Short mmCIF file of C-alpha atoms in Angstrom, two decimals:
data_model
loop_
_atom_site.label_atom_id
_atom_site.label_comp_id
_atom_site.label_asym_id
_atom_site.label_seq_id
_atom_site.Cartn_x
_atom_site.Cartn_y
_atom_site.Cartn_z
CA MET A 238 30.72 -31.52 -27.87
CA HIS A 239 28.59 -30.76 -24.93
CA SER A 240 30.19 -30.31 -21.53
CA SER A 241 29.33 -33.06 -19.06
CA THR A 242 29.01 -30.66 -16.20
CA SER A 243 25.85 -28.55 -15.91
CA LYS A 244 26.13 -24.79 -16.19
CA ARG A 245 25.88 -22.88 -13.09
CA GLY A 246 23.15 -20.27 -13.00
CA VAL A 247 23.90 -16.60 -12.49
CA LEU A 248 21.50 -16.43 -9.49
CA PRO A 249 22.32 -18.39 -6.32
CA GLY A 250 20.54 -21.68 -5.84
CA PHE A 251 17.66 -22.68 -3.54
CA GLY A 252 19.92 -23.55 -0.57
CA ILE A 253 21.60 -20.20 -0.25
CA THR A 254 18.55 -18.06 -0.97
CA MET A 255 16.44 -20.15 1.49
CA GLY A 256 19.04 -19.81 4.07
CA TYR A 257 19.24 -16.04 3.72
CA SER A 258 15.41 -15.80 3.68
CA VAL A 259 15.12 -17.78 6.94
CA LEU A 260 17.89 -15.73 8.54
CA TYR A 261 16.27 -12.40 7.50
CA ILE A 262 12.77 -13.50 8.66
CA SER A 263 14.15 -14.76 11.92
CA LEU A 264 15.99 -11.54 12.71
CA VAL A 265 13.30 -9.09 11.58
CA VAL A 266 10.10 -11.13 12.33
CA LEU A 267 10.40 -14.30 14.36
CA ILE A 268 12.82 -13.27 17.10
CA PRO A 269 10.91 -10.04 17.96
CA LEU A 270 7.62 -12.06 18.02
CA SER A 271 9.26 -14.59 20.20
CA ALA A 272 10.35 -11.80 22.60
CA LEU A 273 6.76 -10.66 22.70
CA LEU A 274 5.55 -14.15 23.72
CA LEU A 275 8.35 -14.42 26.35
CA ASN A 276 7.27 -11.06 27.84
CA SER A 277 3.77 -12.35 28.41
CA THR A 278 4.94 -15.38 30.43
CA GLY A 279 5.03 -13.09 33.48
CA LEU A 280 1.26 -13.38 33.61
CA THR A 281 -0.76 -16.29 34.67
CA TRP A 282 -3.42 -17.49 32.37
CA GLU A 283 -6.16 -15.93 34.59
CA LYS A 284 -4.33 -12.62 34.68
CA PHE A 285 -3.72 -12.65 30.97
CA TRP A 286 -7.44 -13.37 30.27
CA ASP A 287 -8.47 -10.58 32.72
CA VAL A 288 -6.26 -8.12 30.94
CA ALA A 289 -7.29 -9.18 27.38
CA THR A 290 -11.08 -9.12 28.19
CA ASP A 291 -11.00 -5.86 30.22
CA SER A 292 -13.86 -3.58 29.03
CA ARG A 293 -11.40 -0.70 28.18
CA VAL A 294 -9.24 -3.10 26.19
CA LEU A 295 -12.15 -4.55 24.34
CA ALA A 296 -13.37 -1.06 23.52
CA SER A 297 -9.92 -0.13 22.11
CA TYR A 298 -9.94 -3.28 20.00
CA LYS A 299 -13.41 -2.43 18.62
CA ILE A 300 -12.35 1.12 17.73
CA SER A 301 -9.16 0.02 16.18
CA PHE A 302 -10.53 -2.71 13.96
CA LEU A 303 -13.69 -0.98 12.94
CA THR A 304 -11.98 2.25 11.90
CA ALA A 305 -9.16 0.32 10.19
CA ALA A 306 -11.74 -1.75 8.26
CA ALA A 307 -13.76 1.28 7.31
CA ALA A 308 -10.72 3.16 6.22
CA GLY A 309 -9.50 0.28 4.19
CA LEU A 310 -12.84 -0.23 2.39
CA ILE A 311 -13.04 3.50 1.55
CA ASP A 312 -9.40 3.41 0.36
CA THR A 313 -10.19 0.45 -1.86
CA VAL A 314 -12.80 2.43 -3.70
CA LEU A 315 -10.91 5.75 -3.90
CA GLY A 316 -7.63 3.93 -4.58
CA LEU A 317 -9.21 2.20 -7.70
CA LEU A 318 -10.56 5.50 -8.92
CA ILE A 319 -7.19 7.25 -8.54
CA ALA A 320 -5.24 4.44 -10.15
CA TRP A 321 -7.77 4.41 -13.06
CA VAL A 322 -7.25 8.06 -13.61
CA LEU A 323 -3.45 7.83 -13.49
CA VAL A 324 -3.34 4.79 -15.91
CA ARG A 325 -6.04 5.72 -18.41
CA TYR A 326 -5.85 9.45 -18.80
CA GLU A 327 -3.28 12.19 -19.59
CA PHE A 328 -3.63 15.59 -18.04
CA PRO A 329 -1.37 18.44 -17.02
CA GLY A 330 0.43 17.93 -13.79
CA LYS A 331 -0.03 14.20 -13.90
CA GLY A 332 3.52 13.48 -12.65
CA ILE A 333 3.12 15.77 -9.72
CA PHE A 334 -0.22 14.23 -8.78
CA ASP A 335 1.19 10.74 -9.14
CA ALA A 336 4.11 11.66 -6.83
CA MET A 337 1.80 13.12 -4.20
CA ILE A 338 0.22 9.68 -3.72
CA ASP A 339 3.44 8.61 -1.93
CA LEU A 340 3.56 11.56 0.34
CA PRO A 341 2.04 9.63 3.35
CA PHE A 342 5.04 7.26 3.07
CA ALA A 343 7.46 10.05 3.43
CA LEU A 344 5.69 12.39 5.82
CA PRO A 345 6.22 11.57 9.64
CA THR A 346 2.94 10.26 10.90
CA ALA A 347 3.00 12.63 13.92
CA VAL A 348 3.14 15.63 11.58
CA ALA A 349 0.27 14.14 9.62
CA GLY A 350 -1.73 13.75 12.83
CA VAL A 351 -1.20 17.36 13.88
CA SER A 352 -2.10 18.62 10.41
CA LEU A 353 -5.22 16.66 10.26
CA THR A 354 -6.27 17.64 13.77
CA ALA A 355 -5.71 21.31 12.80
CA ILE A 356 -7.84 20.95 9.62
CA TYR A 357 -10.77 18.93 11.00
CA SER A 358 -11.11 20.40 14.51
CA ALA A 359 -14.14 22.56 15.34
CA ASN A 360 -12.30 25.70 14.43
CA GLY A 361 -10.33 24.21 11.51
CA TRP A 362 -10.70 24.85 7.78
CA ILE A 363 -12.93 21.91 7.14
CA GLY A 364 -14.18 21.04 10.65
CA SER A 365 -15.69 24.65 10.94
CA LEU A 366 -17.92 23.83 8.01
CA PHE A 367 -19.46 20.74 9.65
CA GLU A 368 -19.65 22.16 13.20
CA PRO A 369 -22.80 24.22 12.55
CA LEU A 370 -24.46 21.03 11.22
CA GLY A 371 -23.71 19.26 14.51
CA ILE A 372 -21.06 16.98 12.91
CA LYS A 373 -17.80 16.59 14.83
CA ILE A 374 -14.88 15.12 13.00
CA ALA A 375 -11.93 15.50 15.13
CA PHE A 376 -11.81 13.57 18.45
CA THR A 377 -14.37 11.07 17.07
CA PRO A 378 -14.12 7.78 15.23
CA ILE A 379 -14.70 9.81 12.05
CA GLY A 380 -11.43 11.66 12.57
CA ILE A 381 -9.58 8.35 13.27
CA THR A 382 -10.95 6.84 10.07
CA LEU A 383 -9.82 9.94 8.05
CA ALA A 384 -6.31 9.59 9.48
CA LEU A 385 -6.13 5.94 8.63
CA MET A 386 -7.48 6.68 5.10
CA PHE A 387 -4.65 9.21 4.70
CA ILE A 388 -1.93 6.74 5.53
CA GLY A 389 -3.55 3.78 3.76
CA ILE A 390 -4.40 5.10 0.35
CA PRO A 391 -0.96 4.68 -1.23
CA PHE A 392 -1.06 1.00 -0.59
CA VAL A 393 -4.19 0.53 -2.73
CA VAL A 394 -3.12 2.83 -5.46
CA ARG A 395 0.35 1.32 -5.86
CA THR A 396 -1.04 -2.28 -5.83
CA VAL A 397 -3.81 -1.70 -8.42
CA GLN A 398 -1.83 0.63 -10.70
CA PRO A 399 0.56 -2.01 -12.22
CA VAL A 400 -2.33 -4.40 -12.92
CA LEU A 401 -4.34 -1.70 -14.70
CA GLN A 402 -1.28 -0.83 -16.74
CA GLU A 403 -1.07 -4.47 -17.99
CA LEU A 404 -4.72 -4.77 -18.91
CA GLU A 405 -5.25 -4.67 -22.59
CA THR A 406 -7.87 -2.05 -23.67
CA GLU A 407 -8.62 -4.19 -26.78
CA VAL A 408 -10.63 -6.59 -24.63
CA GLU A 409 -12.73 -3.71 -23.41
CA GLU A 410 -13.21 -2.46 -26.98
CA ALA A 411 -14.22 -5.94 -28.04
CA ALA A 412 -16.85 -6.09 -25.30
CA ALA A 413 -18.18 -2.71 -26.30
CA THR A 414 -18.37 -3.84 -29.87
CA LEU A 415 -20.52 -6.79 -28.89
CA GLY A 416 -22.96 -4.44 -27.27
CA ALA A 417 -21.84 -4.64 -23.58
CA SER A 418 -22.47 -1.51 -21.57
CA ARG A 419 -19.86 0.20 -19.66
CA PHE A 420 -20.94 -1.20 -16.34
CA ARG A 421 -21.19 -4.75 -17.71
CA THR A 422 -17.68 -4.33 -19.28
CA PHE A 423 -16.25 -3.23 -15.99
CA ARG A 424 -18.03 -5.90 -14.00
CA SER A 425 -17.29 -8.84 -16.37
CA VAL A 426 -13.99 -7.89 -17.88
CA ILE A 427 -12.10 -5.50 -15.70
CA LEU A 428 -13.22 -6.21 -12.16
CA PRO A 429 -12.22 -9.96 -12.13
CA GLU A 430 -8.69 -8.99 -12.92
CA LEU A 431 -8.63 -6.25 -10.25
CA LEU A 432 -10.12 -8.27 -7.43
CA PRO A 433 -6.90 -9.89 -6.26
CA PRO A 434 -4.83 -6.53 -6.20
CA LEU A 435 -7.79 -4.81 -4.61
CA LEU A 436 -7.91 -7.30 -1.80
CA THR A 437 -4.12 -7.05 -1.45
CA GLY A 438 -4.41 -3.30 -1.24
CA PHE A 439 -7.19 -3.48 1.33
CA ALA A 440 -5.20 -6.04 3.39
CA LEU A 441 -2.18 -3.67 3.41
CA ALA A 442 -4.15 -0.71 4.32
CA PHE A 443 -6.15 -2.52 6.99
CA ALA A 444 -2.97 -3.95 8.52
CA ARG A 445 -1.29 -0.58 8.63
CA GLY A 446 -4.39 1.03 10.14
CA ILE A 447 -4.60 -1.52 12.99
CA GLY A 448 -1.11 -0.73 14.28
CA GLU A 449 -1.05 3.01 13.39
CA TYR A 450 -0.30 5.30 16.25
CA GLY A 451 1.37 8.66 15.19
CA SER A 452 -1.29 10.00 12.80
CA VAL A 453 -4.19 8.94 15.15
CA VAL A 454 -3.06 9.84 18.57
CA PHE A 455 -3.78 13.61 18.11
CA ILE A 456 -7.00 13.49 16.11
CA SER A 457 -8.50 10.70 18.25
CA GLY A 458 -8.77 12.71 21.44
CA ASN A 459 -7.76 9.63 23.40
CA MET A 460 -10.93 9.24 25.37
CA PRO A 461 -11.22 5.83 27.06
CA MET A 462 -14.14 3.61 25.90
CA LYS A 463 -14.85 6.18 23.07
CA THR A 464 -11.85 7.10 20.89
CA GLU A 465 -8.93 5.28 22.53
CA ILE A 466 -7.16 3.04 20.01
CA ALA A 467 -5.38 -0.21 21.07
CA PRO A 468 -1.79 1.04 20.23
CA LEU A 469 -2.38 4.04 22.47
CA LEU A 470 -3.55 1.77 25.32
CA ILE A 471 -0.42 -0.30 24.85
CA MET A 472 1.78 2.86 25.16
CA SER A 473 -0.26 3.91 28.24
CA LYS A 474 0.56 0.53 29.96
CA LEU A 475 4.19 0.92 29.00
CA GLU A 476 4.34 4.34 30.62
CA GLN A 477 2.89 2.82 33.77
CA PHE A 478 5.61 0.13 33.67
CA ASP A 479 2.98 -2.52 33.14
CA TYR A 480 4.98 -4.38 30.56
CA ALA A 481 3.29 -7.67 30.99
CA GLY A 482 -0.23 -6.00 30.43
CA ALA A 483 1.05 -4.20 27.45
CA THR A 484 2.36 -7.32 25.92
CA ALA A 485 -0.88 -9.08 26.53
CA VAL A 486 -2.82 -6.43 24.80
CA ALA A 487 -0.30 -6.43 21.89
CA LEU A 488 -0.40 -10.24 21.68
CA ILE A 489 -4.26 -10.38 21.33
CA LEU A 490 -4.07 -7.61 18.78
CA LEU A 491 -1.42 -9.57 16.83
CA LEU A 492 -3.39 -12.77 16.89
CA ILE A 493 -6.61 -11.16 15.77
CA SER A 494 -4.79 -9.28 12.93
CA PHE A 495 -3.10 -12.47 11.88
CA VAL A 496 -6.33 -14.45 11.61
CA LEU A 497 -8.00 -11.68 9.71
CA LEU A 498 -5.19 -11.29 7.27
CA LEU A 499 -5.06 -15.08 6.86
CA LEU A 500 -8.67 -15.16 5.89
CA ILE A 501 -8.15 -12.29 3.39
CA ASN A 502 -5.17 -14.00 1.77
CA SER A 503 -7.18 -17.20 1.53
CA LEU A 504 -9.92 -15.43 -0.14
CA GLN A 505 -7.38 -13.81 -2.42
CA ARG A 506 -5.99 -17.17 -3.49
CA LYS A 507 -9.52 -18.58 -4.00
CA ILE A 508 -10.41 -15.64 -6.37
CA ARG A 509 -7.20 -16.07 -8.35
CA LYS A 510 -7.88 -19.81 -8.86
CA THR A 511 -11.46 -19.06 -9.96
CA ALA A 512 -10.20 -16.46 -12.48
CA LYS A 513 -7.80 -18.99 -13.99
#
């Protein structure tokens, strides 16, 4: 005889989980963002527009977004190669190599910035090799890009790696049996499955790069209109007690980042629907 009452699930229902989710998001995300908006109310619209469109501010936006995008794109390619090696091949020291991928997560960003500056400066180990060629790395956008690559590469590797592990090699072998070249097998069989995680990894690395401060502040050189990033400009305004101006710069940075990430997520969903 079946019981008339339905069995309760082990996990909590929609009401409790949704309530905790909203509470968590409110405390961690929504309330701080609301405070950001409230701090900008001290500015009139004209003053806010003047701050947001100042030539120094626009230059910092340009440097932040271009270097973050360049670092994200390079990390996408390198992250795919690293994930491929870790998943498809066995070699001595693989566990150590795999663990080293997560070092940027554990290493304080300021320490990473000092180390990168020492290595890529004109008298550093690597920078000294490029200096005779007239190529400066530290205190240029190239140095900023390298720093952002360093802190962004784990996002791509850890996003792509599980998907590669789930891909069945039999499909690739079947494509090779049918006469497909390695490039065509990768383009037609493997790449469609990897596009969504690659876009996710790029979005995470890009978002982290936009707001990065510690690893960039030393190697950038902090030259206004040339190598000054937007987070550094925000800190400069805070040190000058210009809280409203700092909030205005941060708010514009937040809005642009949100729109770009929204477009990336929309493209990701479209690719997944097409793949199905």
